[in-house]
Amino acid sequence: MYQFITLQTEQTYRSLMQDKAFQQVVNFMIEQGESVTLRDIKRALPNVEEIEVIIEIWISAGLITRHHGRYELVGNVISEEKQEELKQTYQSFFLPCVEKLKAECNQLALSTKERALYFLYALHQKIQGNITLGQYMEDTPVLAEIKQLPVYFQQLTGKKTEWLSFESLTNLAECVSLPSFFYEETYRENTKSPQFLALEKQLGDVNESYFLTYVERKLRRIEKGRIISSDTPDIFLASLVTLGYLTIEEHHYKLNVLSVEEHVLEVIHQELDSIIERFDETFNRSWEIMAIYSFLDVMDLAGTLEYYPTLFGFKPL
């Protein structure tokens, strides 16, 4: 079986990772090894409803092409063999490049968790306009490992704060961050997940802008050392405890989220720039998830990140 994997956050692409009809059609087209007709799809997959309608959505998204009534997948099909080949290729490229970057990260005296978030965020800032739309990857142990890592970046923008989250692909349906909660509030795709139900019960039909303005003010106070009692009812702060942005210690709230500092990002950016430039010159392709995974691996972060399927940060604007 092949799975559609993407790091794009637009609803069209994100939702397709959970779309059973799309997965069925993708696997049928890969099995055929050539372009197919709509009649071929209907005959092979009679349970896929309204294929004439939904295939137009996939075409508009740039994931399928149609030429003279025949359909083809757009994007790379990554078999198990190809995954191993790409992993070795990318690791061989990155290994000679990262020693100085590792040394700079060590000089910053960051915890492993902080180092992971800074690295992921700095990398994302540099490649966000050059990430592939998606790929069709065979279900393998390597893919299972990749899906456990917090590589899916989302952010919310408040008045004075950027709310950052990196989530694992396996957790996207579980509503484990503020961006995912407000995504579900809008698109209602996984409204039965326990986390979403708990948050919706706490918050009700909350306005995103109002929520962010309120909580960013509270978090700034906590960051500055102000004590805010957890004994005083506050549904907004309680929701941040539910998600893990805050903890409660001795009856008051404590930050459990990294405040991203610009000078730290700048240090990592300086070392990343040359690596990314060389990558682009060498491969002349969009950044795919195998490249990101291999980069994390040679930075000695992939194994560690399995223990942190979600990473949070907030950054002053």
Backbone as numpy.savetxt, mean C-alpha at the origin, in Angstrom:
# Nx Ny Nz CAx CAy CAz Cx Cy Cz
-2.85 -20.35 -9.99 -3.68 -19.15 -9.99 -2.81 -17.90 -9.99
-3.28 -16.91 -10.73 -2.61 -15.62 -10.77 -3.48 -14.58 -10.06
-2.81 -13.63 -9.42 -3.52 -12.56 -8.72 -3.12 -11.22 -9.31
-4.10 -10.32 -9.39 -3.79 -8.95 -9.79 -3.26 -8.21 -8.58
-2.07 -7.64 -8.71 -1.42 -6.93 -7.61 -1.12 -5.51 -8.06
-1.51 -4.53 -7.25 -1.24 -3.14 -7.58 -0.93 -2.35 -6.32
-0.16 -1.29 -6.48 0.07 -0.33 -5.39 -0.66 0.98 -5.66
-1.44 1.02 -6.73 -2.24 2.20 -7.03 -3.38 2.32 -6.02
-3.68 3.54 -5.59 -4.70 3.73 -4.56 -6.05 4.14 -5.11
-6.13 4.44 -6.41 -7.43 4.76 -6.98 -8.38 3.58 -6.81
-9.64 3.88 -6.55 -10.62 2.84 -6.26 -10.72 1.81 -7.37
-10.62 2.24 -8.62 -10.72 1.32 -9.75 -9.71 0.19 -9.63
-8.48 0.51 -9.27 -7.42 -0.50 -9.21 -7.46 -1.27 -7.89
-7.61 -0.53 -6.79 -7.62 -1.18 -5.48 -8.72 -2.23 -5.40
-9.90 -1.90 -5.87 -11.03 -2.82 -5.74 -10.83 -4.09 -6.56
-10.05 -4.00 -7.65 -9.86 -5.18 -8.50 -9.05 -6.27 -7.83
-8.27 -5.92 -6.80 -7.53 -6.96 -6.09 -8.47 -7.91 -5.34
-9.70 -7.46 -5.11 -10.69 -8.31 -4.43 -11.82 -8.75 -5.36
-11.72 -8.40 -6.63 -12.80 -8.66 -7.58 -12.68 -10.08 -8.14
-13.57 -10.96 -7.71 -13.50 -12.37 -8.13 -13.73 -12.52 -9.63
-14.62 -11.71 -10.19 -14.88 -11.80 -11.63 -13.63 -11.43 -12.42
-12.96 -10.37 -12.01 -11.74 -9.96 -12.70 -10.68 -11.05 -12.59
-10.55 -11.64 -11.41 -9.56 -12.70 -11.22 -9.85 -13.89 -12.12
-11.13 -14.26 -12.24 -11.50 -15.37 -13.12 -11.15 -15.08 -14.57
-11.47 -13.88 -15.02 -11.20 -13.51 -16.41 -9.70 -13.44 -16.66
-8.96 -12.87 -15.72 -7.50 -12.78 -15.85 -6.90 -14.17 -16.00
-7.28 -15.09 -15.14 -6.71 -16.44 -15.20 -7.11 -17.17 -16.47
-8.32 -16.95 -16.94 -8.73 -17.56 -18.21 -7.88 -17.03 -19.35
-7.66 -15.72 -19.39 -6.89 -15.12 -20.48 -5.43 -15.57 -20.43
-4.88 -15.71 -19.24 -3.50 -16.19 -19.11 -3.40 -17.64 -19.59
-4.38 -18.46 -19.22 -4.39 -19.87 -19.64 -4.42 -19.99 -21.16
-5.17 -19.11 -21.81 -5.31 -19.19 -23.26 -4.01 -18.83 -23.97
-3.26 -17.90 -23.38 -1.98 -17.54 -23.97 -2.08 -16.72 -25.23
-3.26 -16.25 -25.55 -3.47 -15.44 -26.75 -4.72 -14.60 -26.54
-4.98 -13.69 -27.47 -6.17 -12.86 -27.34 -7.43 -13.72 -27.42
-8.49 -13.25 -26.77 -9.75 -14.00 -26.72 -10.90 -13.09 -27.13
-12.01 -13.71 -27.48 -13.21 -12.95 -27.81 -14.13 -12.92 -26.59
-15.11 -12.03 -26.65 -16.10 -11.98 -25.58 -16.87 -13.29 -25.51
-17.09 -13.88 -26.66 -17.80 -15.17 -26.69 -16.98 -16.24 -25.98
-15.66 -16.23 -26.17 -14.79 -17.19 -25.47 -14.94 -17.06 -23.95
-14.94 -15.80 -23.47 -15.05 -15.56 -22.03 -16.40 -16.03 -21.51
-17.46 -15.71 -22.23 -18.81 -16.12 -21.80 -18.93 -17.64 -21.75
-18.36 -18.29 -22.73 -18.47 -19.75 -22.79 -17.70 -20.39 -21.64
-16.52 -19.86 -21.34 -15.68 -20.45 -20.29 -16.13 -20.05 -18.89
-16.73 -18.85 -18.77 -17.09 -18.31 -17.45 -18.54 -17.84 -17.46
-19.47 -18.76 -17.57 -20.89 -18.36 -17.65 -21.41 -17.70 -16.37
-20.70 -17.89 -15.25 -21.15 -17.31 -13.98 -20.76 -15.85 -13.82
-19.90 -15.33 -14.68 -19.51 -13.92 -14.61 -20.62 -13.08 -15.25
-21.28 -12.30 -14.42 -22.44 -11.54 -14.88 -22.04 -10.21 -15.51
-22.83 -9.80 -16.49 -22.67 -8.49 -17.15 -21.24 -8.27 -17.64
-20.65 -9.29 -18.24 -19.27 -9.17 -18.70 -19.13 -8.07 -19.74
-20.17 -7.83 -20.54 -20.09 -6.77 -21.56 -19.90 -5.40 -20.92
-20.48 -5.23 -19.73 -20.39 -3.94 -19.03 -19.07 -3.81 -18.29
-18.73 -4.82 -17.51 -17.55 -4.68 -16.64 -16.25 -4.72 -17.43
-16.25 -5.38 -18.58 -15.01 -5.41 -19.36 -14.68 -4.02 -19.90
-15.71 -3.20 -20.10 -15.48 -1.81 -20.53 -14.78 -1.01 -19.43
-15.12 -1.31 -18.18 -14.44 -0.64 -17.05 -12.97 -1.03 -17.03
-12.69 -2.31 -17.25 -11.31 -2.77 -17.24 -10.52 -2.18 -18.41
-11.17 -2.01 -19.54 -10.52 -1.38 -20.69 -10.21 0.08 -20.37
-11.18 0.78 -19.78 -10.97 2.19 -19.42 -9.85 2.36 -18.41
-9.67 1.34 -17.56 -8.61 1.39 -16.55 -7.24 1.08 -17.14
-7.20 0.67 -18.40 -5.94 0.39 -19.05 -5.38 -0.98 -18.76
-6.23 -1.90 -18.30 -5.77 -3.24 -17.92 -6.08 -4.30 -18.97
-6.97 -3.97 -19.89 -7.30 -4.86 -21.00 -7.41 -4.01 -22.26
-6.97 -4.54 -23.39 -7.14 -3.85 -24.67 -8.08 -4.66 -25.56
-8.70 -3.96 -26.49 -9.58 -4.61 -27.47 -9.15 -4.18 -28.86
-8.98 -5.15 -29.74 -8.61 -4.86 -31.12 -9.36 -5.83 -32.03
-10.22 -5.25 -32.87 -11.03 -6.07 -33.78 -11.79 -7.19 -33.04
-12.36 -6.83 -31.89 -13.20 -7.77 -31.16 -12.45 -8.80 -30.34
-11.13 -8.66 -30.25 -10.34 -9.59 -29.45 -9.69 -8.84 -28.29
-9.60 -9.53 -27.15 -9.17 -8.89 -25.91 -7.84 -9.47 -25.43
-6.99 -8.57 -24.91 -5.71 -8.99 -24.35 -5.46 -8.27 -23.03
-4.73 -8.94 -22.14 -4.32 -8.30 -20.89 -3.21 -7.29 -21.16
-3.23 -6.20 -20.40 -2.15 -5.22 -20.41 -1.37 -5.39 -19.11
-0.06 -5.45 -19.20 0.75 -5.63 -17.99 1.47 -6.96 -18.01
2.44 -7.08 -17.14 3.28 -8.27 -17.11 2.62 -9.41 -16.34
2.75 -10.60 -16.89 2.34 -11.82 -16.22 3.60 -12.42 -15.59
3.59 -12.49 -14.26 4.81 -12.89 -13.53 4.62 -14.29 -12.94
5.14 -15.28 -13.64 5.07 -16.66 -13.17 6.03 -16.86 -12.00
5.95 -18.04 -11.38 6.86 -18.34 -10.27 8.31 -18.25 -10.73
8.60 -18.80 -11.89 9.96 -18.74 -12.42 10.40 -17.30 -12.66
9.49 -16.49 -13.20 9.81 -15.09 -13.48 10.01 -14.31 -12.19
9.25 -14.64 -11.16 9.43 -13.97 -9.86 10.84 -14.18 -9.33
11.31 -15.42 -9.40 12.66 -15.72 -8.92 13.71 -15.02 -9.77
13.47 -15.00 -11.07 14.41 -14.33 -11.98 14.50 -12.83 -11.68
13.33 -12.19 -11.50 13.31 -10.76 -11.19 13.95 -10.47 -9.84
13.65 -11.33 -8.87 14.22 -11.14 -7.53 15.75 -11.16 -7.59
16.31 -12.12 -8.29 17.76 -12.22 -8.40 18.34 -11.04 -9.18
17.65 -10.64 -10.25 18.12 -9.51 -11.06 18.15 -8.23 -10.25
17.05 -7.96 -9.54 16.98 -6.72 -8.76 17.94 -6.75 -7.57
18.05 -7.89 -6.91 18.98 -7.97 -5.78 20.43 -7.75 -6.24
20.77 -8.32 -7.39 22.12 -8.12 -7.92 22.38 -6.66 -8.24
21.34 -5.95 -8.66 21.49 -4.52 -8.95 21.63 -3.71 -7.66
20.76 -3.99 -6.68 20.73 -3.15 -5.48 21.89 -3.40 -4.52
22.36 -4.64 -4.44 23.38 -4.98 -3.43 24.60 -4.06 -3.44
25.17 -3.75 -4.61 26.35 -2.87 -4.60 26.02 -1.41 -4.30
24.73 -1.07 -4.28 24.33 0.34 -4.18 23.99 0.81 -2.77
23.76 -0.13 -1.85 23.07 0.27 -0.62 23.97 0.49 0.60
25.25 0.21 0.49 26.10 0.31 1.68 26.11 1.71 2.27
26.22 2.72 1.41 26.24 4.09 1.91 24.90 4.48 2.50
23.81 4.03 1.85 22.47 4.30 2.36 22.28 3.64 3.72
22.73 2.41 3.89 22.64 1.73 5.18 23.43 2.49 6.24
24.61 2.95 5.87 25.45 3.68 6.83 24.78 4.97 7.28
24.16 5.68 6.33 23.47 6.92 6.68 22.28 6.63 7.60
21.55 5.56 7.32 20.42 5.19 8.18 20.89 4.85 9.58
22.04 4.16 9.67 22.59 3.83 10.99 22.99 5.08 11.76
23.53 6.07 11.05 23.94 7.32 11.69 22.75 8.08 12.26
21.58 7.88 11.70 20.39 8.59 12.16 19.86 8.03 13.48
20.39 6.89 13.92 20.01 6.29 15.20 18.51 6.06 15.30
17.94 5.49 14.24 16.52 5.19 14.22 16.28 3.77 14.71
15.12 3.55 15.31 14.71 2.18 15.62 14.43 1.46 14.30
14.36 0.15 14.35 14.09 -0.62 13.13 12.76 -0.21 12.51
11.76 -0.02 13.35 10.44 0.37 12.86 10.48 1.77 12.23
11.17 2.69 12.88 11.28 4.06 12.34 12.06 4.05 11.03
13.12 3.27 11.00 13.93 3.18 9.78 13.09 2.66 8.62
12.27 1.66 8.89 11.42 1.09 7.84 10.44 2.13 7.31
9.79 2.88 8.21 8.82 3.86 7.76 9.48 4.99 6.98
10.60 5.49 7.49 11.31 6.56 6.77 11.76 6.10 5.39
12.29 4.88 5.32 12.77 4.37 4.04 11.62 4.22 3.06
10.53 3.60 3.50 9.38 3.40 2.62 8.80 4.73 2.14
8.70 5.68 3.06 8.11 6.97 2.70 9.03 7.74 1.75
10.32 7.75 2.03 11.26 8.44 1.16 11.27 7.81 -0.24
11.25 6.48 -0.29 11.22 5.79 -1.58 9.94 6.13 -2.33
8.82 6.09 -1.62 7.55 6.38 -2.28 7.54 7.80 -2.84
8.06 8.76 -2.08 8.09 10.14 -2.57 8.85 10.24 -3.89
9.88 9.44 -4.05 10.71 9.51 -5.24 10.12 8.77 -6.44
9.35 7.72 -6.20 8.90 6.89 -7.33 7.39 6.93 -7.55
6.66 7.74 -6.76 5.20 7.67 -6.79 4.61 7.92 -8.18
5.29 8.70 -9.02 4.77 8.92 -10.36 5.22 7.89 -11.36
5.95 6.89 -10.91 6.52 5.91 -11.83 6.34 4.48 -11.30
5.17 4.22 -10.72 4.84 2.88 -10.23 3.90 2.22 -11.22
4.18 0.98 -11.57 3.36 0.27 -12.55 1.90 0.18 -12.11
0.98 0.18 -13.08 -0.45 0.10 -12.75 -0.78 -1.19 -12.01
-0.13 -2.26 -12.40 -0.41 -3.54 -11.75 0.21 -4.68 -12.53
0.26 -5.83 -11.90 0.82 -7.02 -12.53 -0.02 -8.23 -12.15
0.14 -9.28 -12.93 -0.58 -10.53 -12.69 0.46 -11.54 -12.22
0.43 -11.84 -10.92 1.48 -12.63 -10.30 0.96 -13.99 -9.86
1.73 -15.01 -10.19 1.36 -16.36 -9.78 1.41 -16.48 -8.26
0.47 -17.23 -7.72 0.38 -17.41 -6.27 1.52 -18.31 -5.81
2.51 -17.71 -5.15 3.73 -18.42 -4.74 4.09 -18.00 -3.32
5.02 -18.73 -2.66 5.50 -18.29 -1.34 6.10 -16.89 -1.38
6.78 -16.54 -2.46 7.34 -15.19 -2.58 6.24 -14.15 -2.58
5.18 -14.39 -3.35 4.06 -13.45 -3.38 3.40 -13.36 -2.02
3.23 -14.49 -1.34 2.63 -14.48 0.00 3.45 -13.62 0.95
4.78 -13.71 0.84 5.65 -12.89 1.69 5.50 -11.41 1.35
5.48 -11.10 0.06 5.33 -9.70 -0.37 4.03 -9.11 0.16
2.97 -9.88 0.09 1.65 -9.37 0.50 1.57 -9.12 2.00
2.49 -9.70 2.77 2.51 -9.48 4.22 3.22 -8.18 4.59
3.97 -7.61 3.66 4.78 -6.43 3.97 3.98 -5.14 3.79
4.24 -4.13 4.62 3.49 -2.88 4.53 3.99 -1.99 3.40
3.65 -2.33 2.17 4.16 -1.59 1.01 3.08 -0.75 0.32
1.84 -0.87 0.78 0.74 -0.13 0.16 0.58 1.21 0.88
0.93 2.28 0.19 0.98 3.60 0.81 -0.33 4.36 0.60
-0.83 4.94 1.71 -2.00 5.81 1.64 -1.75 7.03 2.52
-2.43 8.12 2.20 -2.31 9.30 3.05 -3.60 10.09 3.05
-3.80 10.80 4.14 -4.89 11.76 4.28 -4.27 13.11 4.58
-4.87 14.16 4.06 -4.34 15.50 4.26 -5.29 16.32 5.11
-4.80 16.68 6.31 -5.55 17.58 7.17 -5.14 19.02 6.92
-5.54 19.91 7.79 -5.18 21.32 7.62 -3.69 21.56 7.86
-3.13 20.84 8.82 -1.73 21.07 9.18 -0.90 19.80 9.18
-1.52 18.68 8.80 -0.84 17.39 8.95 -1.14 16.46 7.79
-0.11 15.74 7.34 -0.29 14.61 6.43 -0.30 13.34 7.27
-1.37 12.55 7.14 -1.47 11.28 7.84 -1.00 10.18 6.89
0.05 9.49 7.26 0.68 8.50 6.40 0.43 7.10 6.93
0.18 6.17 6.03 0.09 4.78 6.45 0.64 3.87 5.37
1.34 2.84 5.81 1.78 1.77 4.93 1.13 0.49 5.43
0.40 -0.17 4.55 -0.36 -1.35 4.95 0.02 -2.54 4.08
-0.13 -3.72 4.62 0.09 -4.92 3.83 -1.12 -5.16 2.94
-0.88 -5.77 1.79 -1.97 -6.05 0.86 -2.98 -7.03 1.45
-2.53 -7.89 2.34 -3.46 -8.85 2.95 -4.41 -8.18 3.94
-4.04 -6.98 4.41 -4.85 -6.30 5.42 -5.76 -5.21 4.88
-5.70 -4.94 3.58 -6.46 -3.82 3.04 -7.95 -3.93 3.30
-8.46 -5.14 3.29 -9.90 -5.33 3.51 -10.28 -5.26 4.98
-9.29 -5.18 5.87 -9.56 -5.24 7.31 -9.71 -3.87 7.96
-9.50 -2.81 7.20 -9.72 -1.45 7.71 -8.83 -1.16 8.93
-7.52 -1.19 8.71 -6.58 -1.06 9.82 -5.94 0.33 9.92
-6.43 1.29 9.13 -5.86 2.64 9.18 -6.96 3.66 8.92
-6.68 4.92 9.22 -7.64 5.98 8.91 -7.92 6.09 7.42
-6.90 6.06 6.53 -7.21 6.11 5.11 -8.13 4.98 4.67
-7.90 3.78 5.18 -8.76 2.65 4.80 -10.17 2.81 5.35
-10.28 3.37 6.56 -11.63 3.59 7.11 -12.41 4.57 6.25
-11.80 5.69 5.89 -12.53 6.67 5.09 -12.74 6.18 3.65
-11.85 5.32 3.17 -12.08 4.66 1.88 -13.34 3.82 1.95
-13.47 3.02 3.01 -14.66 2.17 3.16 -15.92 3.00 3.37
-15.80 4.11 4.07 -16.95 5.00 4.24 -17.46 5.49 2.89
-16.55 5.68 1.95 -16.92 6.18 0.62 -17.41 5.07 -0.30
-16.67 3.94 -0.35 -16.93 2.93 -1.38 -17.65 1.69 -0.86
-17.70 1.48 0.45 -18.49 0.41 1.06 -18.18 -0.97 0.47
-16.92 -1.32 0.42 -16.52 -2.60 -0.16 -16.34 -3.71 0.88
-15.92 -3.35 2.08 -15.66 -4.35 3.13 -16.31 -3.94 4.43
-17.57 -3.64 4.37 -18.27 -3.08 5.53 -18.57 -4.11 6.61
-18.26 -5.38 6.35 -18.50 -6.40 7.37 -17.24 -6.76 8.15
-16.13 -6.13 7.84 -14.91 -6.42 8.60 -15.09 -5.95 10.04
-14.64 -6.74 11.02 -14.84 -6.38 12.43 -14.30 -5.00 12.78
-13.14 -4.66 12.22 -12.54 -3.36 12.52 -13.41 -2.21 12.00
-13.91 -2.36 10.78 -14.77 -1.30 10.23 -16.04 -1.16 11.06
-16.63 -2.27 11.43 -17.86 -2.22 12.22 -17.62 -1.54 13.56
-16.47 -1.84 14.18 -16.15 -1.21 15.47 -15.96 0.29 15.32
-15.26 0.69 14.26 -15.02 2.12 14.03 -16.31 2.86 13.67
-17.12 2.23 12.84 -18.37 2.89 12.45 -19.30 3.04 13.65
-19.26 2.05 14.53 -20.07 2.16 15.75 -19.57 3.31 16.62
-18.25 3.48 16.68 -17.68 4.57 17.48 -17.95 5.94 16.86
-17.76 6.03 15.55 -17.73 7.34 14.90 -19.01 7.73 14.19
-19.80 6.73 13.79 -21.00 7.05 13.03 -20.64 7.64 11.68
-21.50 8.49 11.16 -21.29 9.12 9.86 -20.46 10.39 10.06
-19.15 10.22 10.20 -18.28 11.33 10.57 -17.73 12.02 9.32
-17.61 13.33 9.38 -17.01 14.10 8.30 -15.49 14.01 8.39
-14.86 13.60 7.31 -13.41 13.37 7.31 -12.63 14.62 7.68
-12.96 15.75 7.07 -12.24 16.99 7.32 -12.36 17.42 8.78
-13.57 17.33 9.31 -13.80 17.71 10.71 -13.02 16.79 11.64
-13.06 15.50 11.36 -12.35 14.52 12.18 -10.86 14.82 12.21
-10.26 15.01 11.03 -8.81 15.24 10.96 -8.41 16.53 11.67
-9.20 17.58 11.49 -8.89 18.85 12.14 -8.90 18.70 13.66
-9.89 17.97 14.16 -10.02 17.78 15.60 -8.86 16.96 16.16
-8.59 15.81 15.55 -7.60 14.91 16.15 -6.17 15.41 15.94
-5.90 16.12 14.84 -4.53 16.60 14.68 -4.18 17.64 15.75
-5.17 18.41 16.17 -4.95 19.37 17.25 -4.65 18.64 18.56
-5.39 17.56 18.82 -5.17 16.77 20.03 -3.80 16.08 20.01
-3.44 15.53 18.86 -2.16 14.82 18.76 -0.98 15.77 18.92
-1.11 16.98 18.42 -0.03 17.95 18.60 0.15 18.29 20.09
-0.95 18.36 20.80 -0.86 18.63 22.24 -0.16 17.48 22.96
-0.54 16.26 22.59 0.10 15.09 23.21 1.58 15.06 22.88
1.92 15.36 21.63 3.32 15.35 21.20 4.15 16.37 21.99
3.53 17.48 22.36 4.24 18.52 23.11 4.29 18.23 24.62
3.73 17.09 25.03 3.81 16.71 26.42 2.58 17.01 27.25
1.55 17.55 26.62 0.31 17.81 27.36 -0.36 16.48 27.71
-0.92 16.40 28.91 -1.62 15.19 29.34 -3.10 15.33 29.02
-3.60 14.36 28.24 -5.02 14.31 27.94 -5.57 13.03 28.56
-6.47 13.18 29.48 -6.99 12.02 30.22 -7.85 11.13 29.32
-7.62 9.84 29.44 -8.44 8.88 28.72 -9.73 8.58 29.46
-9.86 9.10 30.67 -11.09 8.89 31.44 -12.22 9.79 30.96
-11.87 10.87 30.28 -12.89 11.76 29.72 -13.33 11.21 28.37
-14.61 10.90 28.19 -15.07 10.30 26.94 -14.71 11.16 25.72
-14.12 10.52 24.72 -13.77 11.20 23.47 -13.77 10.14 22.37
-14.83 10.10 21.59 -14.99 9.02 20.61 -13.93 9.10 19.51
-13.47 10.31 19.18 -12.46 10.43 18.13 -11.12 9.87 18.59
-10.71 10.20 19.79 -9.46 9.65 20.30 -9.58 8.16 20.57
-10.76 7.73 21.00 -10.98 6.29 21.21 -10.81 5.51 19.91
-11.23 6.11 18.80 -11.07 5.44 17.50 -9.59 5.31 17.14
-8.78 6.28 17.53 -7.34 6.20 17.27 -6.68 5.13 18.13
-7.24 4.87 19.30 -6.77 3.75 20.12 -7.14 2.43 19.44
-8.35 2.34 18.93 -8.79 1.14 18.21 -7.85 0.81 17.06
-7.42 1.84 16.33 -6.55 1.63 15.17 -5.08 1.49 15.54
-4.70 1.93 16.74 -3.31 1.81 17.17 -2.49 3.07 17.01
-3.11 4.18 16.63 -2.37 5.44 16.56 -2.03 5.95 17.96
-2.87 5.61 18.92 -2.67 5.99 20.31 -2.73 4.76 21.19
-2.06 4.84 22.34 -2.24 3.84 23.39 -2.67 4.58 24.66
-3.10 3.81 25.64 -3.49 4.41 26.93 -2.55 3.88 28.00
-1.90 4.80 28.69 -1.00 4.45 29.80 -1.32 5.34 30.99
-1.58 4.71 32.11 -1.86 5.44 33.35 -2.95 6.49 33.15
-3.99 6.06 32.45 -5.20 6.87 32.27 -4.99 8.12 31.39
-3.95 8.12 30.58 -3.85 9.20 29.60 -3.29 8.66 28.28
-3.53 9.42 27.22 -3.18 8.98 25.87 -1.68 9.17 25.59
-1.12 8.19 24.90 0.28 8.26 24.47 0.34 8.03 22.96
1.19 8.81 22.29 1.36 8.64 20.85 2.00 7.30 20.52
1.47 6.65 19.51 2.06 5.41 19.01 2.30 5.54 17.50
2.63 6.76 17.09 2.80 7.05 15.67 4.02 7.95 15.52
4.77 7.74 14.47 6.01 8.49 14.26 5.72 9.86 13.66
6.28 10.89 14.26 6.24 12.23 13.68 7.41 12.36 12.71
7.11 12.42 11.43 8.14 12.40 10.39 8.85 13.75 10.32
10.17 13.71 10.40 10.97 14.93 10.39 11.64 15.11 9.03
11.54 16.33 8.50 12.00 16.60 7.14 13.50 16.40 6.99
14.28 16.76 8.01 15.73 16.64 7.86 16.17 15.18 7.76
15.42 14.27 8.39 15.74 12.84 8.28 15.43 12.36 6.86
14.29 12.79 6.34 13.93 12.43 4.96 14.98 12.92 3.98
15.49 14.11 4.19 16.47 14.69 3.27 17.74 13.86 3.21
18.18 13.35 4.35 19.38 12.50 4.37 19.16 11.25 3.53
18.01 10.61 3.71 17.71 9.39 2.95 17.51 9.71 1.48
16.85 10.83 1.18 16.64 11.24 -0.21 17.97 11.40 -0.95
18.94 11.98 -0.30 20.23 12.23 -0.96 20.86 10.93 -1.44
20.76 9.89 -0.64 21.34 8.60 -1.04 20.43 7.86 -2.02
19.13 8.05 -1.88 18.20 7.37 -2.79 18.29 7.91 -4.21
18.54 9.20 -4.35 18.50 9.82 -5.67 19.39 9.10 -6.68
20.62 8.83 -6.29 21.55 8.20 -7.24 21.14 6.76 -7.54
20.62 6.06 -6.53 20.18 4.67 -6.74 19.01 4.63 -7.71
18.04 5.51 -7.49 16.85 5.53 -8.35 17.23 5.94 -9.77
18.14 6.90 -9.90 18.59 7.32 -11.23 19.24 6.17 -11.98
20.10 5.42 -11.28 20.75 4.27 -11.90 19.75 3.17 -12.24
18.77 2.98 -11.34 17.73 1.97 -11.62 16.99 2.32 -12.90
16.56 3.57 -13.01 15.79 3.99 -14.18 16.61 3.87 -15.46
17.90 4.20 -15.39 18.76 4.08 -16.56 18.99 2.62 -16.94
19.11 1.77 -15.93 19.41 0.36 -16.18 18.22 -0.40 -16.73
17.04 -0.18 -16.13 15.88 -1.00 -16.48 14.88 -0.29 -17.38
14.85 1.04 -17.35 13.96 1.81 -18.21 12.52 1.28 -18.14
12.03 1.11 -16.93 10.66 0.62 -16.74 10.10 1.21 -15.44
8.79 1.13 -15.32 8.15 1.58 -14.08 8.57 0.68 -12.92
8.52 1.24 -11.72 8.84 0.45 -10.54 7.71 -0.54 -10.27
8.07 -1.81 -10.18 7.10 -2.85 -9.90 7.32 -3.38 -8.49
6.37 -4.14 -8.01 6.42 -4.57 -6.62 7.61 -5.50 -6.35
8.07 -6.26 -7.35 9.24 -7.11 -7.15 10.50 -6.28 -6.93
10.58 -5.12 -7.58 11.74 -4.24 -7.38 11.73 -3.66 -5.98
10.56 -3.21 -5.53 10.44 -2.64 -4.18 10.76 -3.70 -3.13
10.21 -4.90 -3.33 10.47 -6.00 -2.39 11.96 -6.33 -2.34
12.61 -6.40 -3.49 14.04 -6.74 -3.54 14.88 -5.65 -2.88
14.48 -4.39 -3.07 15.18 -3.27 -2.43 15.07 -3.39 -0.91
13.87 -3.67 -0.42 13.68 -3.87 1.02 14.52 -5.03 1.54
14.62 -6.07 0.73 15.36 -7.27 1.14 16.85 -6.96 1.31
17.44 -6.27 0.35 18.87 -5.99 0.46 19.15 -4.92 1.52
18.13 -4.15 1.89 18.26 -3.19 2.99 18.04 -3.86 4.35
17.85 -5.19 4.34 17.62 -5.98 5.56 16.35 -5.55 6.29
15.35 -5.14 5.52 14.09 -4.71 6.11 12.94 -5.68 5.85
13.03 -6.49 4.81 11.90 -7.35 4.43 11.52 -8.30 5.56
12.50 -8.97 6.15 12.20 -9.91 7.23 11.61 -9.22 8.44
12.15 -8.05 8.78 11.66 -7.29 9.93 10.23 -6.82 9.72
9.93 -6.37 8.51 8.62 -5.77 8.24 7.47 -6.78 8.33
7.79 -8.06 8.30 6.73 -9.06 8.49 6.07 -8.90 9.86
6.80 -8.32 10.81 6.26 -8.11 12.16 5.53 -6.77 12.28
5.58 -5.95 11.24 4.92 -4.65 11.25 4.04 -4.51 10.00
2.92 -5.24 9.94 2.08 -5.19 8.73 1.44 -3.83 8.49
1.50 -2.94 9.50 0.99 -1.58 9.34 1.97 -0.61 10.00
2.30 0.46 9.29 3.17 1.51 9.82 2.46 2.85 9.68
2.47 3.63 10.74 1.81 4.94 10.73 2.83 6.05 10.92
2.54 7.18 10.29 3.32 8.38 10.53 2.46 9.60 10.30
2.86 10.71 10.88 2.21 11.96 10.50 3.27 13.03 10.33
3.02 13.93 9.38 4.04 14.88 8.96 3.44 16.27 8.92
4.07 17.23 9.60 3.56 18.61 9.57 3.60 19.18 8.16
2.60 19.97 7.82 2.56 20.63 6.52 3.18 22.02 6.62
